[in-house]
Short mmCIF file of N, CA and C in Angstrom, two decimals:
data_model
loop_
_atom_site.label_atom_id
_atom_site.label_comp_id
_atom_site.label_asym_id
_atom_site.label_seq_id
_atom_site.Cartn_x
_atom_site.Cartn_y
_atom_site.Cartn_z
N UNK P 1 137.24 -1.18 134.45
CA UNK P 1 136.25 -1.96 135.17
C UNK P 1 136.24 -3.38 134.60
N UNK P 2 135.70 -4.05 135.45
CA UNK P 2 135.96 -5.75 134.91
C UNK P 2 134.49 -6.14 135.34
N UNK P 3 134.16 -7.43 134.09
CA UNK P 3 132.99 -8.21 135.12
C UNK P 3 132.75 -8.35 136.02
N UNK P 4 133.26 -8.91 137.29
CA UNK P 4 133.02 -9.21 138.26
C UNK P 4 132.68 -7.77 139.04
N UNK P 5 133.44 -6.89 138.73
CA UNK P 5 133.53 -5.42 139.66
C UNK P 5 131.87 -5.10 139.01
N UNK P 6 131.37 -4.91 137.49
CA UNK P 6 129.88 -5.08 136.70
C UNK P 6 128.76 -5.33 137.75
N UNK P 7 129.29 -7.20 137.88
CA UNK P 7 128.13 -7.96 138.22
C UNK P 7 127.82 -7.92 139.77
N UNK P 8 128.83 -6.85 140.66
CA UNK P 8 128.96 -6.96 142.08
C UNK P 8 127.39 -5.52 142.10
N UNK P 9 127.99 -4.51 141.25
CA UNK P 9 126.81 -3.57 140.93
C UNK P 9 125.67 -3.81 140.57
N UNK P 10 125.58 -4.46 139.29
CA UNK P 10 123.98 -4.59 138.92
C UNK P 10 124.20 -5.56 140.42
N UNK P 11 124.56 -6.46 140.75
CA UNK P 11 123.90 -7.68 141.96
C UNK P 11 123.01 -6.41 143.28
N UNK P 12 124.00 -5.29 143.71
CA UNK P 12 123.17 -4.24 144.23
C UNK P 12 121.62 -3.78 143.90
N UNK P 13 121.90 -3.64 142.56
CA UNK P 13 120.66 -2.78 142.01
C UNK P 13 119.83 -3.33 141.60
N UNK P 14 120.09 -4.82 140.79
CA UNK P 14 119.03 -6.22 140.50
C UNK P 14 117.75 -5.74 141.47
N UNK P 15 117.69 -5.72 142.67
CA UNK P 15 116.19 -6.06 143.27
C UNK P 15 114.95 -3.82 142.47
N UNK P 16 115.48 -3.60 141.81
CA UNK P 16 114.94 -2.41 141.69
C UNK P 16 114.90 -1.80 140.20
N UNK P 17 115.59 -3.03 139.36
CA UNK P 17 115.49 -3.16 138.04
C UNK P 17 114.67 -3.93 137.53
N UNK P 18 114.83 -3.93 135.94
CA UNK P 18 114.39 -4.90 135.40
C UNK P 18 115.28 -5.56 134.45
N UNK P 19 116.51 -4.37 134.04
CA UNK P 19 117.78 -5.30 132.95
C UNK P 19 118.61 -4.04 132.91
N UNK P 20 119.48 -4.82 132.39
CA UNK P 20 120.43 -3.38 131.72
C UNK P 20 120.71 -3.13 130.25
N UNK P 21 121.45 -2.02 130.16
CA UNK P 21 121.43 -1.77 128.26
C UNK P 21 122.81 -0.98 128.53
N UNK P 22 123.88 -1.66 127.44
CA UNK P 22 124.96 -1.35 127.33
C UNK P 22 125.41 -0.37 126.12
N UNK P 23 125.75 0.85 126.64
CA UNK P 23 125.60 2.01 125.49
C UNK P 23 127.04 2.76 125.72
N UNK P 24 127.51 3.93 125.40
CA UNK P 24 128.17 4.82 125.37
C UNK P 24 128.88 5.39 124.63
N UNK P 25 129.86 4.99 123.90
CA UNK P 25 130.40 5.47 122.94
C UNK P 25 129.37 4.63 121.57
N UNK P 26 130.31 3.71 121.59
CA UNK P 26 129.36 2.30 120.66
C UNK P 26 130.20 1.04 121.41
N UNK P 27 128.88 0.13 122.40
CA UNK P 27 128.96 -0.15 123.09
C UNK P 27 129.59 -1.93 122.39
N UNK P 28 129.43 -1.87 120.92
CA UNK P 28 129.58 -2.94 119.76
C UNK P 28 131.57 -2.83 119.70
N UNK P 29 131.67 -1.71 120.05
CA UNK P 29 133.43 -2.02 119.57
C UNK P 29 134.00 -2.30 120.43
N UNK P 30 133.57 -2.87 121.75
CA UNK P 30 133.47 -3.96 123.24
C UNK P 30 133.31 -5.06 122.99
N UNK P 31 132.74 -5.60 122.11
CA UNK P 31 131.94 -6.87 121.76
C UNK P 31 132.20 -7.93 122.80
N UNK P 32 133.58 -8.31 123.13
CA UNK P 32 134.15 -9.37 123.92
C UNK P 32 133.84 -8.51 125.25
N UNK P 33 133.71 -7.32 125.51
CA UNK P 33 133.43 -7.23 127.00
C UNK P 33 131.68 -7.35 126.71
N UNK P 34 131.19 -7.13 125.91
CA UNK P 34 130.32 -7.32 126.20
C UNK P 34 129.27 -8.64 125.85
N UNK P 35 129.78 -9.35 125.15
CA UNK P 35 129.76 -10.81 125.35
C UNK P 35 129.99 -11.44 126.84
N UNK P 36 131.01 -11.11 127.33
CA UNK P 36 131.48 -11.38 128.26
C UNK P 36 130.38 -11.24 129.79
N UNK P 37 130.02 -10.03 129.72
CA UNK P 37 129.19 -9.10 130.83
C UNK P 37 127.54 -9.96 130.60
N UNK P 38 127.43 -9.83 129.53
CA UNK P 38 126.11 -10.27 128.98
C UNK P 38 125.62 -11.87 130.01
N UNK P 39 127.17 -13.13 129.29
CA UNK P 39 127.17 -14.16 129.71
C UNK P 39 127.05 -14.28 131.25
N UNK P 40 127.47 -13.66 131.87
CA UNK P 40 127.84 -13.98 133.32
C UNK P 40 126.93 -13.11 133.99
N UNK P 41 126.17 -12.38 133.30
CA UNK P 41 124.69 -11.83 133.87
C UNK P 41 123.53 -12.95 133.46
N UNK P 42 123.66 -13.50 132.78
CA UNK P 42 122.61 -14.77 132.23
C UNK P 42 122.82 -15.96 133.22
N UNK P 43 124.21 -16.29 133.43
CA UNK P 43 124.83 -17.60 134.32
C UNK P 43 124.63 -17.31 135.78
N UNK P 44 124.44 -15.96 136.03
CA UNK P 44 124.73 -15.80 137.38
C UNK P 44 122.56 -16.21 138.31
N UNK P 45 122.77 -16.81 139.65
CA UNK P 45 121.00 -17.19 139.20
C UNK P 45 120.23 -16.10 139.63
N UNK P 46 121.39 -14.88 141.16
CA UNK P 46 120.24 -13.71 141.39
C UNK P 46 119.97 -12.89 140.00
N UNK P 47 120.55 -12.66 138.86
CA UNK P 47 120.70 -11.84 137.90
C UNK P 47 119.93 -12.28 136.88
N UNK P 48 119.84 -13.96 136.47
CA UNK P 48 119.46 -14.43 135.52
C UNK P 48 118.22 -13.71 134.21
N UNK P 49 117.47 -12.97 135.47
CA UNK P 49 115.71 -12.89 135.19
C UNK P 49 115.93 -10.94 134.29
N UNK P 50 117.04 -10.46 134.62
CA UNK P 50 117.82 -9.45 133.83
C UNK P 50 117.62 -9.18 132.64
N UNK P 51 117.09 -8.49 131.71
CA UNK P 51 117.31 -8.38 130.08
C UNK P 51 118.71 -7.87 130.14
N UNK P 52 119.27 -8.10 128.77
CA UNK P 52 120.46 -7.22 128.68
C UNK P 52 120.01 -6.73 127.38
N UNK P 53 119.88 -5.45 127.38
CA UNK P 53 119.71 -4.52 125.76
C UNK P 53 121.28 -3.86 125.58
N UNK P 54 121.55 -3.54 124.37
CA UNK P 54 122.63 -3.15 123.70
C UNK P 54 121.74 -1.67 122.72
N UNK P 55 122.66 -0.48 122.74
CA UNK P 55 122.44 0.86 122.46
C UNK P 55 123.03 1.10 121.19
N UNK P 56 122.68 1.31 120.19
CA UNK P 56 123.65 1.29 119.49
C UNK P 56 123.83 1.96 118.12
N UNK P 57 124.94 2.29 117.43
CA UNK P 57 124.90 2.86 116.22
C UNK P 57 124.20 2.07 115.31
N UNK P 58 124.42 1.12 115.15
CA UNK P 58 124.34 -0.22 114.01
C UNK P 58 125.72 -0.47 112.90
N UNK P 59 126.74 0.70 113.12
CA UNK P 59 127.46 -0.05 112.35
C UNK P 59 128.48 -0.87 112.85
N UNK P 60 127.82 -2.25 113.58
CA UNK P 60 128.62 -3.27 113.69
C UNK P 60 128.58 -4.13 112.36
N UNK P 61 129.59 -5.19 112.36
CA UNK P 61 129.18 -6.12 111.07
C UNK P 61 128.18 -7.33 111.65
N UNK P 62 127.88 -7.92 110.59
CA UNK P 62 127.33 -8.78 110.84
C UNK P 62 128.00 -10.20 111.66
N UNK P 63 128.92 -10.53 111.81
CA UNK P 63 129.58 -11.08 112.69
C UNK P 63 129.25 -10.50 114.03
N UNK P 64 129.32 -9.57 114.45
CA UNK P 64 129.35 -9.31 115.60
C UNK P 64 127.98 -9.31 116.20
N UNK P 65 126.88 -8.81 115.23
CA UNK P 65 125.84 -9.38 116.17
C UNK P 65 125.52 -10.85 116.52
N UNK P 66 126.21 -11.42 115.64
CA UNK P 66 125.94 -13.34 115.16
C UNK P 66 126.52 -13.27 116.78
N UNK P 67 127.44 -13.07 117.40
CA UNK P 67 128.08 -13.01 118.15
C UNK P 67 127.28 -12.88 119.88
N UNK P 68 126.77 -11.77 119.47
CA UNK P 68 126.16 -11.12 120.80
C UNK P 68 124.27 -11.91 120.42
N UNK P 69 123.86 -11.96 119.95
CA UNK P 69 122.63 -12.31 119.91
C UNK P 69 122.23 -13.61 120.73
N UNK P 70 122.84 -14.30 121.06
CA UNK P 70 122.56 -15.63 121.55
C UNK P 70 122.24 -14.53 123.55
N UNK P 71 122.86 -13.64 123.64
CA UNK P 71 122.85 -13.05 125.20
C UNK P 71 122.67 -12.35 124.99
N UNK P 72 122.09 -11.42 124.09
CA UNK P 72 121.13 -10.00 124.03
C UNK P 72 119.70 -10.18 123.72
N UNK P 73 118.94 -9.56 124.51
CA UNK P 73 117.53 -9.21 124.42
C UNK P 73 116.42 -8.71 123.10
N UNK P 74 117.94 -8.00 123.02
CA UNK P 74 117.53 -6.56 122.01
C UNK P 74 118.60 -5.41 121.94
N UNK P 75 118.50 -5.22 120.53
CA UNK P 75 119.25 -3.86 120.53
C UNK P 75 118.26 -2.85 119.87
N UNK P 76 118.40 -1.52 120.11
CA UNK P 76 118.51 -0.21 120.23
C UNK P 76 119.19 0.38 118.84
N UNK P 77 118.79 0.37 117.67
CA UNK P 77 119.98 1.42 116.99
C UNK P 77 119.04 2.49 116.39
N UNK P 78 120.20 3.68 116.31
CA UNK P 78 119.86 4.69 115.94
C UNK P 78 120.14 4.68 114.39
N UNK P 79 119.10 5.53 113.60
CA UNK P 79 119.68 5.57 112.06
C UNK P 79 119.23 7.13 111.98
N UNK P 80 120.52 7.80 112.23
CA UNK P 80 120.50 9.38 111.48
C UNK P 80 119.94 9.49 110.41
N UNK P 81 120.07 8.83 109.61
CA UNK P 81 119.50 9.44 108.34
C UNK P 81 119.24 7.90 107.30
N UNK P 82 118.03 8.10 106.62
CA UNK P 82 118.09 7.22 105.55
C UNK P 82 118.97 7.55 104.71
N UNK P 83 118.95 8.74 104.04
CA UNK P 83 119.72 9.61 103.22
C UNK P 83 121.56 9.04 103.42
N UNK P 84 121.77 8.60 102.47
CA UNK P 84 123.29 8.17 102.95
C UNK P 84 124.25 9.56 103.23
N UNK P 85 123.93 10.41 101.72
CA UNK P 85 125.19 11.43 102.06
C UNK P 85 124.59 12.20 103.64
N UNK P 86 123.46 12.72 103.64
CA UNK P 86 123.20 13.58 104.84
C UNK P 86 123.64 12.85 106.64
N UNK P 87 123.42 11.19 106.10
CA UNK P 87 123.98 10.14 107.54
C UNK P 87 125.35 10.79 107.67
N UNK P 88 126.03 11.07 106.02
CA UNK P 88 127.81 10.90 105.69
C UNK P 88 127.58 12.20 106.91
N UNK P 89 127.24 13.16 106.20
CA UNK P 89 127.15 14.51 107.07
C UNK P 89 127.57 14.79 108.30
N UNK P 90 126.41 13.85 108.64
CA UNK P 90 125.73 13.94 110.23
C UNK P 90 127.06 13.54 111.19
N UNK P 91 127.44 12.23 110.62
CA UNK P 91 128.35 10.99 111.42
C UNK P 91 129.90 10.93 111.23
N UNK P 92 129.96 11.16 109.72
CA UNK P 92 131.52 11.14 109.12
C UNK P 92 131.52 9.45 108.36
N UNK P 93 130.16 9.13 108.50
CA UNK P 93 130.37 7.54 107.86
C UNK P 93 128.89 7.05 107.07
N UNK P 94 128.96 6.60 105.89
CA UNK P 94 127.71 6.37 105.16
C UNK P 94 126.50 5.06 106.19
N UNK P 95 125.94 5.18 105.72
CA UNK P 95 124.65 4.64 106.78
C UNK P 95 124.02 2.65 106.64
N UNK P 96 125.27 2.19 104.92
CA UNK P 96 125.21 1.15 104.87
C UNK P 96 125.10 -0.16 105.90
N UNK P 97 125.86 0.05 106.47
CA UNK P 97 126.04 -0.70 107.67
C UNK P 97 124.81 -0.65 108.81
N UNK P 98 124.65 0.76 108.70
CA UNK P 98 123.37 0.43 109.98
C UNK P 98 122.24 0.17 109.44
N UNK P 99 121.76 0.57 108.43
CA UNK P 99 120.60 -0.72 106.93
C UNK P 99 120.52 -1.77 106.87
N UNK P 100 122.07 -2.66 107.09
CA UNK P 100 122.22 -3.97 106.76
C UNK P 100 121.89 -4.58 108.67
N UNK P 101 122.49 -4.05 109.28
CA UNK P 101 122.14 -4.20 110.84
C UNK P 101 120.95 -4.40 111.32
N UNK P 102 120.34 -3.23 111.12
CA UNK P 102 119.05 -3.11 111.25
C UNK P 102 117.85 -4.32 110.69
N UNK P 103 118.11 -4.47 109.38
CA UNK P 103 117.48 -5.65 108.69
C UNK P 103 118.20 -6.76 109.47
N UNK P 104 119.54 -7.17 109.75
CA UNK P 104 119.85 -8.62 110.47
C UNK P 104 119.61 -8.60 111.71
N UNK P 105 119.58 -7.28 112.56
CA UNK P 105 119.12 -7.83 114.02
C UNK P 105 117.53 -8.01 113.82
N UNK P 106 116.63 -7.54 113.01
CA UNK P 106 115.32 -8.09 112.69
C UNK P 106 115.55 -9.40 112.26
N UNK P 107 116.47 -10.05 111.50
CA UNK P 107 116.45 -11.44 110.97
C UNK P 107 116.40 -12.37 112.50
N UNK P 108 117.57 -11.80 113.40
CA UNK P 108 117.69 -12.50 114.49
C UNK P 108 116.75 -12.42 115.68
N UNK P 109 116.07 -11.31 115.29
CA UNK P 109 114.74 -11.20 116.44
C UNK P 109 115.14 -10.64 117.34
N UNK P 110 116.22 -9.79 117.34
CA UNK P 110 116.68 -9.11 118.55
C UNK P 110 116.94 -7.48 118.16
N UNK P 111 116.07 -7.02 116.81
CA UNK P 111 115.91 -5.71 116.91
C UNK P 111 114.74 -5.33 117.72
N UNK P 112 115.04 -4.28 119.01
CA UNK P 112 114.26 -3.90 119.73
C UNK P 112 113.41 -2.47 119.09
N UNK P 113 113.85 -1.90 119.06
CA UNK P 113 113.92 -0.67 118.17
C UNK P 113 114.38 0.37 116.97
N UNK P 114 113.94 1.01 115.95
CA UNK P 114 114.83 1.88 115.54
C UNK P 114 115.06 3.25 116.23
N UNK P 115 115.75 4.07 116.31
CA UNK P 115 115.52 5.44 117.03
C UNK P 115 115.83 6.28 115.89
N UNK P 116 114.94 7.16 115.51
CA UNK P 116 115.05 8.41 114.75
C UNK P 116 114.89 9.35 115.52
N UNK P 117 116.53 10.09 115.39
CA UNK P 117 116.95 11.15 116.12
C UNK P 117 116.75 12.58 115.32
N UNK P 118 115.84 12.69 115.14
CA UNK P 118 115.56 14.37 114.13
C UNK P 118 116.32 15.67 114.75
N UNK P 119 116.89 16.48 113.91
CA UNK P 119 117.90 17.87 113.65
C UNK P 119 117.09 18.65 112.66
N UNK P 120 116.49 19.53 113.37
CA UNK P 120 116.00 20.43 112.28
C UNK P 120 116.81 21.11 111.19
N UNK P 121 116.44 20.95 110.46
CA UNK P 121 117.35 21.09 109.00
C UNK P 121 118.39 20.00 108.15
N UNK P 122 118.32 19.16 108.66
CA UNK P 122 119.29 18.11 108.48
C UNK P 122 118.57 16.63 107.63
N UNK P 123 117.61 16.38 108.71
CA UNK P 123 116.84 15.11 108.38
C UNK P 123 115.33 14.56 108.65
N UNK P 124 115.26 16.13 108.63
CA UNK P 124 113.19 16.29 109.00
C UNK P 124 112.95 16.03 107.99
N UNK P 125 113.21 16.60 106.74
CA UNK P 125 112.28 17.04 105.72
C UNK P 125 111.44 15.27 105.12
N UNK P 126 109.85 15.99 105.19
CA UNK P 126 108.96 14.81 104.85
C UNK P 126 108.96 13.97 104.34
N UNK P 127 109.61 14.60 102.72
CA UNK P 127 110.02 12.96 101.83
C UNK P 127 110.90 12.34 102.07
N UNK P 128 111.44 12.63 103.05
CA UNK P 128 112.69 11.98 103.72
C UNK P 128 111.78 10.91 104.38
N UNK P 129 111.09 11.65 105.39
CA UNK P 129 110.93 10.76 106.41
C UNK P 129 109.80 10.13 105.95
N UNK P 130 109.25 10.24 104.88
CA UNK P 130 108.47 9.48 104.61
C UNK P 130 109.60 8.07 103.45
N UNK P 131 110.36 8.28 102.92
CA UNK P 131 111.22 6.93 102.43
C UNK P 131 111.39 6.15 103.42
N UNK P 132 112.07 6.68 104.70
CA UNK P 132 112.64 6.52 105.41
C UNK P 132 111.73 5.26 106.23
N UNK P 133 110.38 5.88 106.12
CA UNK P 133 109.49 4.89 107.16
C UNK P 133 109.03 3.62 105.54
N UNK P 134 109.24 4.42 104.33
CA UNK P 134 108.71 2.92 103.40
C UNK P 134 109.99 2.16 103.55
N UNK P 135 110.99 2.65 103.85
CA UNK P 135 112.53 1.13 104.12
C UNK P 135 112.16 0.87 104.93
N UNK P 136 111.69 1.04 106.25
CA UNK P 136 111.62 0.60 107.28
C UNK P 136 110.50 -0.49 107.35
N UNK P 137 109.20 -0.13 106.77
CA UNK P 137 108.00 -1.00 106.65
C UNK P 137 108.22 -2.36 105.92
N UNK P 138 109.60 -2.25 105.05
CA UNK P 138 110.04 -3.39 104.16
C UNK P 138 110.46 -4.58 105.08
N UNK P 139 111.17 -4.13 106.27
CA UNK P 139 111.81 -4.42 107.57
C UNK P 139 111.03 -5.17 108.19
N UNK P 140 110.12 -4.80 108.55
CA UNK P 140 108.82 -5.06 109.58
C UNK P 140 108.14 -3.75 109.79
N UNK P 141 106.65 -3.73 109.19
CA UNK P 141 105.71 -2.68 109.39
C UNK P 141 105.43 -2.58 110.85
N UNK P 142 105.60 -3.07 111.46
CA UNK P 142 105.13 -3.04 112.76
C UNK P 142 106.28 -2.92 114.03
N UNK P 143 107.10 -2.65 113.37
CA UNK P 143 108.20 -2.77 114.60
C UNK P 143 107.86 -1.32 115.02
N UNK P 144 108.61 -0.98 116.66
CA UNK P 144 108.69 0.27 117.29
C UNK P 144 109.97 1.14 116.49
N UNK P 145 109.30 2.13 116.78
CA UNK P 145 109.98 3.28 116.22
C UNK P 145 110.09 4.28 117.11
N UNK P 146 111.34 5.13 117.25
CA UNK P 146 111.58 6.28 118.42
C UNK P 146 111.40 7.15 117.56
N UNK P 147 110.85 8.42 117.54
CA UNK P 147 110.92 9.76 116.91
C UNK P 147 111.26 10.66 118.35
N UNK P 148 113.33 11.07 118.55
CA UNK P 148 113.81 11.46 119.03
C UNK P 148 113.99 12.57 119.03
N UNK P 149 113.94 14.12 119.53
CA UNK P 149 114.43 15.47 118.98
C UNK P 149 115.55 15.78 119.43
N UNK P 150 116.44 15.84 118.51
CA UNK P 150 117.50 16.35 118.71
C UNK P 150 117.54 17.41 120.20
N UNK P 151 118.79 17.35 120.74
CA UNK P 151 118.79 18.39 121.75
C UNK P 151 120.45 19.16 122.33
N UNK P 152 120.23 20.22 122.56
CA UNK P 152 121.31 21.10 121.72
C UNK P 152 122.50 20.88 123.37
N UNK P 153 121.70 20.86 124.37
CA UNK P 153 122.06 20.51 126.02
C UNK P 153 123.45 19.38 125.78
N UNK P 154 124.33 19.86 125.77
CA UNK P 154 125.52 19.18 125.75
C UNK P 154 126.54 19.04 124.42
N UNK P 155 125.91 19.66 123.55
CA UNK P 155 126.36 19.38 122.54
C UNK P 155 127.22 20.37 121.72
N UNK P 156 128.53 20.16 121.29
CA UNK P 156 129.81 20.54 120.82
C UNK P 156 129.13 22.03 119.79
N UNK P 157 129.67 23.18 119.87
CA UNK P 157 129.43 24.47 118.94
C UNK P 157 129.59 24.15 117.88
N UNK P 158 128.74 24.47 116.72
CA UNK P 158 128.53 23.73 115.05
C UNK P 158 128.18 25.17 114.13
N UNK P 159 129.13 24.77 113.22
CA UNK P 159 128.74 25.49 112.29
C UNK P 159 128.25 25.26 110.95
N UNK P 160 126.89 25.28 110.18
CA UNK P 160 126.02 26.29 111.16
C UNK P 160 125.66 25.60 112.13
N UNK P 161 125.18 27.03 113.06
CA UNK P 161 124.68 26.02 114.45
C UNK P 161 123.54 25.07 114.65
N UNK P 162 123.65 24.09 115.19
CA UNK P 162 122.45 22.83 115.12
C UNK P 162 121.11 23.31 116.26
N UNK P 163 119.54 23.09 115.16
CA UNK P 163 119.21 23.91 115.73
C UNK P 163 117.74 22.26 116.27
N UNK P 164 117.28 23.00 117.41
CA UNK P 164 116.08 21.53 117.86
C UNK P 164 115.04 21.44 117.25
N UNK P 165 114.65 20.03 116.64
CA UNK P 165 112.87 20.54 115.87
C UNK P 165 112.19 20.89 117.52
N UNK P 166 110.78 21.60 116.35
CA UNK P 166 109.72 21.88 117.45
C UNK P 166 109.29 20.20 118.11
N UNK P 167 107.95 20.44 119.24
CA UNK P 167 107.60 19.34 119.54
C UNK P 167 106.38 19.09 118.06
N UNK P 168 106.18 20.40 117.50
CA UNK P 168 105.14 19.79 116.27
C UNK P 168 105.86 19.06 115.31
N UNK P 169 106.80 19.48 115.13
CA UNK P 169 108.11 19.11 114.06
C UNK P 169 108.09 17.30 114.52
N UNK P 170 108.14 16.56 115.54
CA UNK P 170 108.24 15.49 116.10
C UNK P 170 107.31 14.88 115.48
N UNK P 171 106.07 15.67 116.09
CA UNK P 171 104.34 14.66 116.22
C UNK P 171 104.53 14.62 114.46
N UNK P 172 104.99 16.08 113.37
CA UNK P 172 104.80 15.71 111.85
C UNK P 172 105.51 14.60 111.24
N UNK P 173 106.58 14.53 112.19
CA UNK P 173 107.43 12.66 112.12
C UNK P 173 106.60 11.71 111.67
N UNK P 174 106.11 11.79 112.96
CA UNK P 174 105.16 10.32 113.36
C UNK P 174 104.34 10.21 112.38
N UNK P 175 103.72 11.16 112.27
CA UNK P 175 102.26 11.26 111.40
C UNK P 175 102.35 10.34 110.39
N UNK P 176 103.91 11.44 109.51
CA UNK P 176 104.44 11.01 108.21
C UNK P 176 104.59 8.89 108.59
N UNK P 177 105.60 9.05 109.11
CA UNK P 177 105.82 7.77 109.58
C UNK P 177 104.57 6.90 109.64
N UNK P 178 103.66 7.12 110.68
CA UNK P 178 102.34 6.25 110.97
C UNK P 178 101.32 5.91 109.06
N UNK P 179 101.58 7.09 108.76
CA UNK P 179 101.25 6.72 107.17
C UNK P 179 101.77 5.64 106.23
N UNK P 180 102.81 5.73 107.06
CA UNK P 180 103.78 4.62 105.73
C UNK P 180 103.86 2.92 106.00
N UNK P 181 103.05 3.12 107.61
CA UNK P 181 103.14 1.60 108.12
C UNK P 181 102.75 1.51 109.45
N UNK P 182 102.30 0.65 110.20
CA UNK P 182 101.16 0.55 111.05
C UNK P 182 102.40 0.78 112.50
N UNK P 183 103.32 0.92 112.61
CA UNK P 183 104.72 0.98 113.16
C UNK P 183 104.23 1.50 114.70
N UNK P 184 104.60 0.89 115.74
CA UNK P 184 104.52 1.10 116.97
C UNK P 184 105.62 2.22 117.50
N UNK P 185 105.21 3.67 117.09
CA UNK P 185 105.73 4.94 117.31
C UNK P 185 105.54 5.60 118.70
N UNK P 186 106.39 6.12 119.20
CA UNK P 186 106.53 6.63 120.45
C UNK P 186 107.66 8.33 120.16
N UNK P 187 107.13 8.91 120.41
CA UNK P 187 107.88 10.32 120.24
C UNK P 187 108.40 11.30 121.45
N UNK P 188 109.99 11.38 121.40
CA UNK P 188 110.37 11.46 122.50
C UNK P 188 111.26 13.67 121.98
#
């Protein structure tokens, strides 16, 4: 797919939106398409009024958001785990990068969110998520926060098998979380 083939679509769907958000694999190892898509949704004048959000792991470098920030809204990243080895676990890659992300798309004003994606057994446990929300409060106490539950609907056979928190397991997120900092929480 190419820009123009992009901007012929959203130009369809523009009157029934409000923006788009570029996600899927990691929508960051695009950068130039999505630099690209971003720009010519900003230049174009039915489209202009468009957010463009970006979905994302966080481990881009810091170059690359320097990059995309001037035509992004906001990004979206997820942080599996504060816990580096249990992120290692989770992902196959330590969690440095999406720490340092996270803190620079806050520098640039274009962190929209964090998303905490909870796995029961993995990265619930309280003192976790309670560190987890004092790094985050260091960040900005007040930024939004996703408390996500894991969900098993599509997802590859694991051994052991990956299992969903409850919806109480979620709300004990937040709780923990809402304790550690005044954080605009939403639990999904």
């Amino acid at each position: 797919l190419r820009v123009p083939d992009l901007l012929h679509q959203i130009g369809r769907a523009a009157p029934f939106i409000r923006g788009i958000t570029v996600s899927g694999g990691e929508a960051t190892l695009q950068a130039g398409f999505v630099e690209a898509l971003f720009r010519a949704v900003k230049e174009d004048p039915a489209l202009a009024a468009l957010t463009c959000f970006i979905d994302s792991n966080g481990a881009a470098d810091p170059m690359t958001w320097d990059r995309l920030a001037p035509l992004t809204d906001g990004v979206m990243v997820d942080l599996k785990s504060f816990d580096p080895e249990i992120h290692h676990r989770l992902t196959g890659q330590g969690n440095a990068d999406v720490l340092a992300s996270i803190r620079h798309l806050h520098h640039l004003r274009r962190l929209h969110e964090v998303r905490l994606l909870l796995l029961a057994g993995w990265n619930d446990d309280p003192a976790l998520i309670r560190r987890t929300g004092e790094w985050l409060a260091t960040v900005d106490p007040t930024m939004r926060v996703k408390v996500i539950g894991f969900r098993l609907h599509g997802a590859r056979p694991h051994d052991p098998p990956l299992v969903e928190p409850t919806a109480g397991r979620l709300q004990e997120a937040a709780a923990i979380l809402r304790a550690t900092a005044p954080f605009d929480i939403a639990v999904i």
